[in-house]
Amino acid sequence: MKKYILDLVLRHISEPHPGYVLLQLTSNEGALPPMLPGQFVEVRVDGSPTTFLRRPISINLVDRAANELWLLVHAIGAGTRALAQLKEGAMVNIVLPLGNGFTLPDHTTGEPSAERYLLVGGGVGTAPLLFLGQELAVRGYRPAFLLGARTAGDLLQLDLFHQLGDVFVTTEDASAGEQGFVTQHSIWNGDKTFTHICTCGPKPMMVAVARLAREKGITCEASLENLMACGLGACLCCVEDTMEGHLCVCKEGPVFNIDKLKW
């Protein structure tokens, strides 16, 4: 896909949970370019004396009606903390869209009910699954979401996920949903069957999800979160050792079929 360098306007900024901010960005120069679930952007951080590289952030949602790009940012470093301090009306320079996204079904063939999607996310890794759920819903699917967090307060955007599909939750402290990790949820042993699993979150979680998918013979794609810098495959800092050799996650991924991964 064609890549763009755009100055977007921060239309609205909110804090869905302490330590997280949602940036809703728009363009004054016309419609936003095409983007796919699982792709990411590189955001330039202005005004931070210790931040020299752009910050890679997954696409949380694309609201075509409002012409908005949503970015859910976990403010944990100097760069992301600087983004969290932006004020509405600020100009934000972004390179987009980058990488390859999740495989979307061809809604022009077959019946949507023939394919059943389970979207599994942990922590801020749930962010790209909202966009994926939106695109599946547009194609006539009602995906199931399995979302994990440490506590109920760490579960993000639940109201939006509920609008798109069935939501199942795990928390480590049992404050919401079932206690434990996403791979321990009873959905894996119930009467629900799935043909596709898409996952994003901490690597140990995704490795465990991939193991379950293999055991059950379910097609699975994982969105890797390797450390990225350039976002274009030039700096080689995000390389992953795969069945096809060493690949740059930012260029060949970040989404991979687990059959390509040495997990």
Tab-separated table of C-alpha atoms in Angstrom:
chain	number	residue	atom	x	y	z
A	1	MET	CA	0.000	0.000	0.000
A	2	LYS	CA	1.078	3.553	-0.664
A	3	LYS	CA	2.610	5.318	2.314
A	4	TYR	CA	1.919	8.901	3.322
A	5	ILE	CA	3.520	11.521	5.559
A	6	LEU	CA	0.670	13.618	6.901
A	7	ASP	CA	0.157	16.427	9.375
A	8	LEU	CA	-2.990	15.420	11.222
A	9	VAL	CA	-4.980	17.546	13.649
A	10	LEU	CA	-5.646	16.256	17.149
A	11	ARG	CA	-9.406	16.659	17.327
A	12	HIS	CA	-9.858	15.072	20.736
A	13	ILE	CA	-7.702	13.506	23.458
A	14	SER	CA	-9.051	11.491	26.371
A	15	GLU	CA	-7.767	9.245	29.146
A	16	PRO	CA	-9.711	5.945	29.127
A	17	HIS	CA	-7.563	4.672	31.988
A	18	PRO	CA	-4.682	6.190	34.009
A	19	GLY	CA	-1.514	5.858	31.948
A	20	TYR	CA	-3.369	5.565	28.629
A	21	VAL	CA	-4.569	8.246	26.222
A	22	LEU	CA	-6.753	8.009	23.156
A	23	LEU	CA	-5.778	10.352	20.329
A	24	GLN	CA	-8.504	11.060	17.777
A	25	LEU	CA	-6.844	12.618	14.740
A	26	THR	CA	-8.273	14.028	11.544
A	27	SER	CA	-7.059	15.551	8.289
A	28	ASN	CA	-7.815	19.027	7.035
A	29	GLU	CA	-6.630	17.992	3.571
A	30	GLY	CA	-9.367	15.512	2.687
A	31	ALA	CA	-10.168	11.902	3.457
A	32	LEU	CA	-7.662	9.747	5.318
A	33	PRO	CA	-5.854	7.169	3.153
A	34	PRO	CA	-6.803	3.458	3.143
A	35	MET	CA	-5.646	1.504	6.200
A	36	LEU	CA	-6.023	-2.122	7.270
A	37	PRO	CA	-6.446	-3.710	10.715
A	38	GLY	CA	-3.081	-4.746	12.120
A	39	GLN	CA	-1.150	-2.003	10.351
A	40	PHE	CA	0.575	0.706	12.362
A	41	VAL	CA	1.788	4.288	12.104
A	42	GLU	CA	5.003	6.084	13.034
A	43	VAL	CA	4.404	9.265	15.023
A	44	ARG	CA	6.936	12.086	15.224
A	45	VAL	CA	7.384	13.316	18.771
A	46	ASP	CA	7.973	17.052	18.951
A	47	GLY	CA	9.158	18.896	22.036
A	48	SER	CA	10.876	15.953	23.731
A	49	PRO	CA	14.650	16.502	24.144
A	50	THR	CA	15.303	12.767	24.633
A	51	THR	CA	13.119	11.406	21.820
A	52	PHE	CA	14.790	11.337	18.420
A	53	LEU	CA	12.935	8.540	16.642
A	54	ARG	CA	9.292	8.260	15.694
A	55	ARG	CA	7.097	6.053	17.849
A	56	PRO	CA	5.303	3.060	16.284
A	57	ILE	CA	1.657	2.823	17.353
A	58	SER	CA	-0.942	0.346	16.154
A	59	ILE	CA	-4.093	1.642	14.510
A	60	ASN	CA	-6.882	1.432	17.071
A	61	LEU	CA	-9.761	2.437	14.802
A	62	VAL	CA	-10.549	4.274	11.590
A	63	ASP	CA	-13.834	6.181	11.739
A	64	ARG	CA	-14.572	6.925	8.091
A	65	ALA	CA	-17.763	8.831	8.848
A	66	ALA	CA	-15.886	11.251	11.113
A	67	ASN	CA	-12.671	11.017	9.052
A	68	GLU	CA	-10.755	10.106	12.210
A	69	LEU	CA	-7.763	7.929	13.003
A	70	TRP	CA	-7.686	6.623	16.580
A	71	LEU	CA	-4.443	5.815	18.360
A	72	LEU	CA	-4.482	4.260	21.834
A	73	VAL	CA	-1.199	5.214	23.500
A	74	HIS	CA	0.313	3.651	26.615
A	75	ALA	CA	2.354	6.464	28.142
A	76	ILE	CA	5.313	4.536	29.518
A	77	GLY	CA	8.361	6.284	28.029
A	78	ALA	CA	9.550	9.792	27.251
A	79	GLY	CA	8.097	9.727	23.745
A	80	THR	CA	4.681	8.359	24.608
A	81	ARG	CA	4.447	10.593	27.689
A	82	ALA	CA	5.079	13.580	25.410
A	83	LEU	CA	2.240	12.431	23.139
A	84	ALA	CA	-0.023	12.129	26.173
A	85	GLN	CA	0.589	15.828	26.920
A	86	LEU	CA	-0.643	17.030	23.520
A	87	LYS	CA	-3.494	19.514	23.454
A	88	GLU	CA	-6.514	19.448	21.186
A	89	GLY	CA	-5.778	21.315	17.986
A	90	ALA	CA	-2.123	20.235	17.916
A	91	MET	CA	-0.598	19.116	14.609
A	92	VAL	CA	0.826	15.591	14.685
A	93	ASN	CA	3.136	14.365	11.921
A	94	ILE	CA	2.517	10.720	11.044
A	95	VAL	CA	3.785	8.174	8.519
A	96	LEU	CA	1.062	5.720	7.520
A	97	PRO	CA	-0.004	3.046	6.882
A	98	LEU	CA	2.909	0.728	7.663
A	99	GLY	CA	3.313	-3.042	7.704
A	100	ASN	CA	0.913	-5.813	6.794
A	101	GLY	CA	-2.341	-6.391	8.630
A	102	PHE	CA	-4.598	-9.297	9.495
A	103	THR	CA	-6.091	-11.391	6.706
A	104	LEU	CA	-9.642	-10.228	6.106
A	105	PRO	CA	-12.344	-12.514	4.684
A	106	ASP	CA	-13.639	-11.890	1.197
A	107	HIS	CA	-17.211	-10.970	2.019
A	108	THR	CA	-18.260	-11.387	-1.604
A	109	THR	CA	-17.924	-15.175	-1.468
A	110	GLY	CA	-19.487	-17.717	0.841
A	111	GLU	CA	-21.623	-17.179	3.912
A	112	PRO	CA	-20.210	-15.121	6.816
A	113	SER	CA	-21.541	-17.700	9.283
A	114	ALA	CA	-19.185	-20.322	7.819
A	115	GLU	CA	-16.195	-18.593	9.418
A	116	ARG	CA	-16.039	-17.835	13.115
A	117	TYR	CA	-13.428	-15.447	14.491
A	118	LEU	CA	-11.950	-15.285	17.977
A	119	LEU	CA	-9.896	-12.148	18.641
A	120	VAL	CA	-7.593	-12.544	21.642
A	121	GLY	CA	-5.852	-9.568	23.222
A	122	GLY	CA	-3.954	-8.661	26.358
A	123	GLY	CA	-3.139	-5.219	27.768
A	124	VAL	CA	-2.765	-2.497	25.152
A	125	GLY	CA	-2.522	-5.332	22.599
A	126	THR	CA	-6.306	-5.152	22.448
A	127	ALA	CA	-6.022	-1.858	20.510
A	128	PRO	CA	-5.717	-3.227	16.928
A	129	LEU	CA	-8.417	-5.821	17.615
A	130	LEU	CA	-11.042	-3.072	17.799
A	131	PHE	CA	-10.271	-2.017	14.215
A	132	LEU	CA	-10.223	-5.666	13.145
A	133	GLY	CA	-13.580	-6.268	14.807
A	134	GLN	CA	-14.998	-3.226	13.042
A	135	GLU	CA	-13.878	-4.490	9.635
A	136	LEU	CA	-15.248	-7.982	10.316
A	137	ALA	CA	-18.582	-6.479	11.342
A	138	VAL	CA	-18.729	-4.495	8.101
A	139	ARG	CA	-18.343	-7.800	6.255
A	140	GLY	CA	-21.243	-9.366	8.094
A	141	TYR	CA	-19.382	-11.214	10.838
A	142	ARG	CA	-19.913	-11.066	14.590
A	143	PRO	CA	-16.525	-11.904	16.114
A	144	ALA	CA	-15.898	-13.027	19.673
A	145	PHE	CA	-13.383	-11.070	21.737
A	146	LEU	CA	-11.335	-12.652	24.520
A	147	LEU	CA	-9.633	-9.854	26.447
A	148	GLY	CA	-7.247	-10.211	29.357
A	149	ALA	CA	-5.885	-7.773	31.919
A	150	ARG	CA	-4.469	-7.651	35.425
A	151	THR	CA	-7.552	-6.005	36.915
A	152	ALA	CA	-10.990	-4.828	35.779
A	153	GLY	CA	-9.684	-1.266	35.615
A	154	ASP	CA	-7.092	-2.278	33.025
A	155	LEU	CA	-9.708	-3.447	30.520
A	156	LEU	CA	-9.922	-0.814	27.802
A	157	GLN	CA	-12.767	0.186	25.448
A	158	LEU	CA	-15.094	-2.623	26.558
A	159	ASP	CA	-18.177	-0.662	25.515
A	160	LEU	CA	-16.888	-0.449	21.946
A	161	PHE	CA	-16.006	-4.139	21.790
A	162	HIS	CA	-19.514	-5.022	22.987
A	163	GLN	CA	-20.955	-3.113	20.019
A	164	LEU	CA	-19.083	-5.347	17.591
A	165	GLY	CA	-19.322	-8.845	19.029
A	166	ASP	CA	-19.451	-11.133	22.040
A	167	VAL	CA	-16.953	-10.205	24.739
A	168	PHE	CA	-15.256	-12.622	27.156
A	169	VAL	CA	-12.888	-11.381	29.846
A	170	THR	CA	-10.188	-12.667	32.160
A	171	THR	CA	-8.442	-10.782	34.944
A	172	GLU	CA	-5.581	-11.989	37.094
A	173	ASP	CA	-7.257	-10.780	40.293
A	174	ALA	CA	-10.783	-12.020	39.399
A	175	SER	CA	-12.172	-8.469	39.530
A	176	ALA	CA	-13.931	-9.029	36.173
A	177	GLY	CA	-14.768	-12.084	34.114
A	178	GLU	CA	-12.932	-15.316	34.873
A	179	GLN	CA	-9.768	-15.377	36.935
A	180	GLY	CA	-6.514	-16.187	35.192
A	181	PHE	CA	-4.987	-15.681	31.779
A	182	VAL	CA	-6.813	-15.634	28.446
A	183	THR	CA	-5.596	-19.155	27.692
A	184	GLN	CA	-7.320	-20.392	30.853
A	185	HIS	CA	-10.776	-19.083	29.943
A	186	SER	CA	-13.534	-21.681	29.735
A	187	ILE	CA	-14.333	-20.633	26.168
A	188	TRP	CA	-11.527	-22.931	25.006
A	189	ASN	CA	-13.307	-25.949	26.465
A	190	GLY	CA	-16.913	-24.939	25.753
A	191	ASP	CA	-19.209	-25.627	22.851
A	192	LYS	CA	-18.079	-22.595	20.853
A	193	THR	CA	-15.923	-23.458	17.865
A	194	PHE	CA	-13.785	-21.097	15.828
A	195	THR	CA	-12.131	-21.252	12.425
A	196	HIS	CA	-9.817	-18.267	12.871
A	197	ILE	CA	-7.902	-16.774	15.794
A	198	CYS	CA	-6.238	-13.364	15.703
A	199	THR	CA	-4.105	-12.296	18.643
A	200	CYS	CA	-2.077	-9.339	19.856
A	201	GLY	CA	-0.457	-8.665	23.208
A	202	PRO	CA	2.529	-9.735	25.297
A	203	LYS	CA	4.644	-12.360	23.548
A	204	PRO	CA	4.193	-15.067	26.247
A	205	MET	CA	0.426	-14.698	25.869
A	206	MET	CA	0.581	-14.965	22.077
A	207	VAL	CA	2.879	-18.005	22.250
A	208	ALA	CA	0.355	-19.710	24.536
A	209	VAL	CA	-2.543	-18.765	22.239
A	210	ALA	CA	-0.617	-20.082	19.234
A	211	ARG	CA	-0.021	-23.371	21.049
A	212	LEU	CA	-3.742	-23.760	21.713
A	213	ALA	CA	-4.583	-22.880	18.115
A	214	ARG	CA	-2.212	-25.566	16.839
A	215	GLU	CA	-3.644	-28.150	19.219
A	216	LYS	CA	-7.151	-27.400	17.982
A	217	GLY	CA	-6.210	-27.059	14.317
A	218	ILE	CA	-7.382	-23.440	14.090
A	219	THR	CA	-5.848	-20.940	11.672
A	220	CYS	CA	-4.093	-18.286	13.738
A	221	GLU	CA	-2.417	-14.953	13.068
A	222	ALA	CA	-0.372	-13.017	15.619
A	223	SER	CA	0.588	-9.351	15.605
A	224	LEU	CA	4.153	-9.090	16.904
A	225	GLU	CA	5.300	-6.187	19.034
A	226	ASN	CA	9.062	-6.326	18.462
A	227	LEU	CA	10.997	-3.145	19.196
A	228	MET	CA	10.770	-0.944	16.094
A	229	ALA	CA	12.545	2.214	15.055
A	230	CYS	CA	12.312	3.128	11.374
A	231	GLY	CA	9.133	1.212	10.526
A	232	LEU	CA	10.415	0.598	6.988
A	233	GLY	CA	12.751	-2.375	7.330
A	234	ALA	CA	15.968	-0.355	7.113
A	235	CYS	CA	17.341	-0.341	10.668
A	236	LEU	CA	16.928	-4.116	11.317
A	237	CYS	CA	16.188	-3.671	15.018
A	238	CYS	CA	12.853	-5.546	14.832
A	239	VAL	CA	14.119	-8.709	13.113
A	240	GLU	CA	12.340	-11.968	13.980
A	241	ASP	CA	13.796	-15.412	13.314
A	242	THR	CA	11.054	-17.159	11.325
A	243	MET	CA	10.619	-20.333	9.285
A	244	GLU	CA	11.504	-18.174	6.258
A	245	GLY	CA	14.643	-16.716	7.808
A	246	HIS	CA	15.219	-13.429	9.592
A	247	LEU	CA	12.420	-11.012	8.679
A	248	CYS	CA	11.775	-7.402	9.664
A	249	VAL	CA	8.560	-7.336	11.662
A	250	CYS	CA	7.787	-3.768	10.624
A	251	LYS	CA	7.927	-4.596	6.907
A	252	GLU	CA	7.010	-8.297	6.597
A	253	GLY	CA	4.631	-8.133	9.570
A	254	PRO	CA	3.692	-7.110	12.141
A	255	VAL	CA	1.021	-9.748	11.516
A	256	PHE	CA	2.247	-13.280	10.794
A	257	ASN	CA	0.523	-16.606	10.388
A	258	ILE	CA	1.842	-18.655	13.292
A	259	ASP	CA	2.996	-21.335	10.816
A	260	LYS	CA	5.781	-18.914	9.874
A	261	LEU	CA	6.911	-18.408	13.453
A	262	LYS	CA	9.349	-20.543	15.453
A	263	TRP	CA	7.106	-20.597	18.507
